Amino acid sequence: MAVAAALVGSSAFADTTLYGSARVSVEYNDLDTVYLDARAADGSLIPLIKGYDAWDVVNNSSRLGVRGEEDLGGGLSAIYQYEFGVDVTEGGNWESNRPKWVGLKGDSWGSVTLGTQWTPYYNVLGVADVFNDSSTPFGTFKEKTGYLGYVYGTRMDNSLVYSSPNWSGFGFQAMLVMNGDVGATDPTTPSELQKCNADNKLPCNLSSSVDMYQLNATYKNGPFFAGAAYMAVDGRSFDSYYNDPLFTGFKYTAPNWDGDQWGLAFGYNSGPFAVTLNYEDGDLNTLYYGGGTNVYVTGAYTFGNNIIRGAYGYTDPDKGEVAYYTDGVRTGTYTQDTINTFVLGYQYNFSKRTRVWAEYINSDADSDLIGSQQSLSIGTRVDF
């Protein structure tokens, strides 16, 4: 109760809500070895995560927060949210870049908010984020299991967001990310890009002004949803660095620091049936050198307190092979492969706040860096 009083007490004259969600699961993971996008002196790939199979009790994005609104009169309101990640299995509480923002909202013009926020990109493509498992390394809607926006299309810190009013189902959002500056102000190589701190999603010296911008447009009418989203970073292409006669490495970065990405999403939810369809295309992701595309389809059927869900994802690189150079000479090839992802899940709702689930994920790939991965998640969630 002392924590609740501390969180809520300073907002005694506002409409403030304390909320939280405890999410824990028992998981079995079977992973092939994942490699770094670099090579040892003998030319071999360097292992990043050694393949393994093991059981574990894991946290699934449990959180605790406050949110609220204060009526300022004349159709103007102050709005805010302050949310913390809570690890109910191994400690590490009050961490993560979960939403923390403050702003103003007007009845006629929409809202402007500043802080760490969900992105316009996710607010469209996230219509397909329907499963419960969100643990590392498999979170169902994460990188390598379907969603190309996992790193830069979820939540962004140091952001300003404008959200329009609802015009008969139509709306749009715009986000600007401005990270300040640190270290080299004019980086000439990707290695000179630096973050202000470990929690930043983007390097602080990516640009001297706006580091990233995102836009979306949405339409919702009854059971139907449609949206389009776009995001881009304002960094350098590093052409002179890659064109050095004695260059060593891959002539790409993932993400492309001068890249962009767009996506379309459609959803339909009527009665016991719900379906979604996502399409993404671009090089603002960490999955592929040179960019790629992703198609992700989900379906759900509800009967009584039961929900059965299924999903299929097809992720495809724009470049099947990427050359590796040593002192300007091509000495190897990195193969990028398609990834087929299958997900099957069952959820039972004891109430509106309490549920249990069982979900199975199979991500089938055969590239130089990423192999096949499987996961079984059996968990519970209680909201308050």
Coordinates of N, CA and C in Angstrom, one line a residue, residues 11-18 66-73 75-82 101-107 110-111:
S11 N -1.0 12.9 -7.3 CA -2.0 13.3 -8.2 C -3.4 13.2 -7.6
A12 N -3.5 13.6 -6.4 CA -4.8 13.4 -5.6 C -5.9 14.2 -6.3
F13 N -5.6 15.2 -7.0 CA -6.7 16.0 -7.6 C -7.0 15.7 -9.0
A14 N -6.4 14.6 -9.5 CA -6.6 14.2 -10.9 C -7.3 12.8 -10.9
D15 N -7.9 12.4 -12.0 CA -8.5 11.1 -12.1 C -7.4 10.1 -12.4
T16 N -6.8 9.5 -11.4 CA -5.7 8.6 -11.5 C -6.0 7.2 -11.2
T17 N -5.5 6.3 -12.0 CA -5.8 4.9 -11.9 C -4.5 4.1 -11.7
L18 N -4.4 3.3 -10.6 CA -3.2 2.4 -10.4 C -3.6 1.1 -11.1
V66 N 0.7 3.8 -13.3 CA -0.4 4.8 -13.1 C -0.7 5.5 -14.4
R67 N -2.0 5.9 -14.6 CA -2.4 6.7 -15.7 C -3.5 7.5 -15.3
G68 N -3.7 8.7 -15.9 CA -4.8 9.5 -15.5 C -5.0 10.7 -16.3
E69 N -5.9 11.5 -15.9 CA -6.3 12.7 -16.7 C -6.9 13.8 -15.8
E70 N -6.5 15.0 -16.0 CA -7.1 16.1 -15.2 C -7.8 17.1 -16.1
D71 N -9.0 17.4 -15.8 CA -9.8 18.4 -16.6 C -9.3 19.8 -16.3
L72 N -8.8 20.5 -17.3 CA -8.2 21.9 -17.1 C -9.2 22.9 -17.5
G73 N -10.4 22.5 -18.0 CA -11.5 23.4 -18.4 C -11.3 23.9 -19.8
G75 N -12.4 22.4 -22.5 CA -12.2 21.3 -23.4 C -10.7 20.8 -23.4
L76 N -9.9 21.3 -22.4 CA -8.5 20.9 -22.4 C -8.3 20.0 -21.2
S77 N -7.4 19.0 -21.4 CA -7.1 18.1 -20.3 C -5.6 17.8 -20.3
A78 N -5.0 17.6 -19.1 CA -3.7 17.0 -18.9 C -3.8 15.5 -18.8
I79 N -3.0 14.8 -19.6 CA -3.0 13.3 -19.6 C -1.6 12.8 -19.3
Y80 N -1.5 11.6 -18.7 CA -0.2 11.1 -18.3 C -0.3 9.6 -18.1
Q81 N 0.9 8.9 -18.2 CA 1.0 7.5 -17.9 C 2.4 7.3 -17.5
Y82 N 2.6 6.5 -16.4 CA 3.9 6.1 -15.9 C 3.9 4.7 -15.6
W101 N 4.9 8.9 -20.2 CA 4.7 10.1 -20.9 C 3.7 11.1 -20.3
V102 N 3.7 12.3 -20.7 CA 2.8 13.3 -20.3 C 2.4 14.2 -21.4
G103 N 1.2 14.8 -21.4 CA 0.8 15.7 -22.5 C -0.5 16.4 -22.3
L104 N -1.0 17.0 -23.3 CA -2.2 17.7 -23.3 C -3.2 17.2 -24.4
K105 N -4.5 17.2 -24.1 CA -5.5 16.7 -25.0 C -6.6 17.8 -25.1
G106 N -7.0 18.0 -26.3 CA -8.1 18.9 -26.6 C -9.3 18.2 -27.3
D107 N -10.5 18.6 -26.9 CA -11.7 18.0 -27.5 C -11.7 18.1 -29.0
G110 N -7.2 17.0 -30.8 CA -6.4 15.8 -30.5 C -5.5 15.9 -29.3
S111 N -4.3 15.3 -29.4 CA -3.4 15.3 -28.2 C -2.0 15.4 -28.7

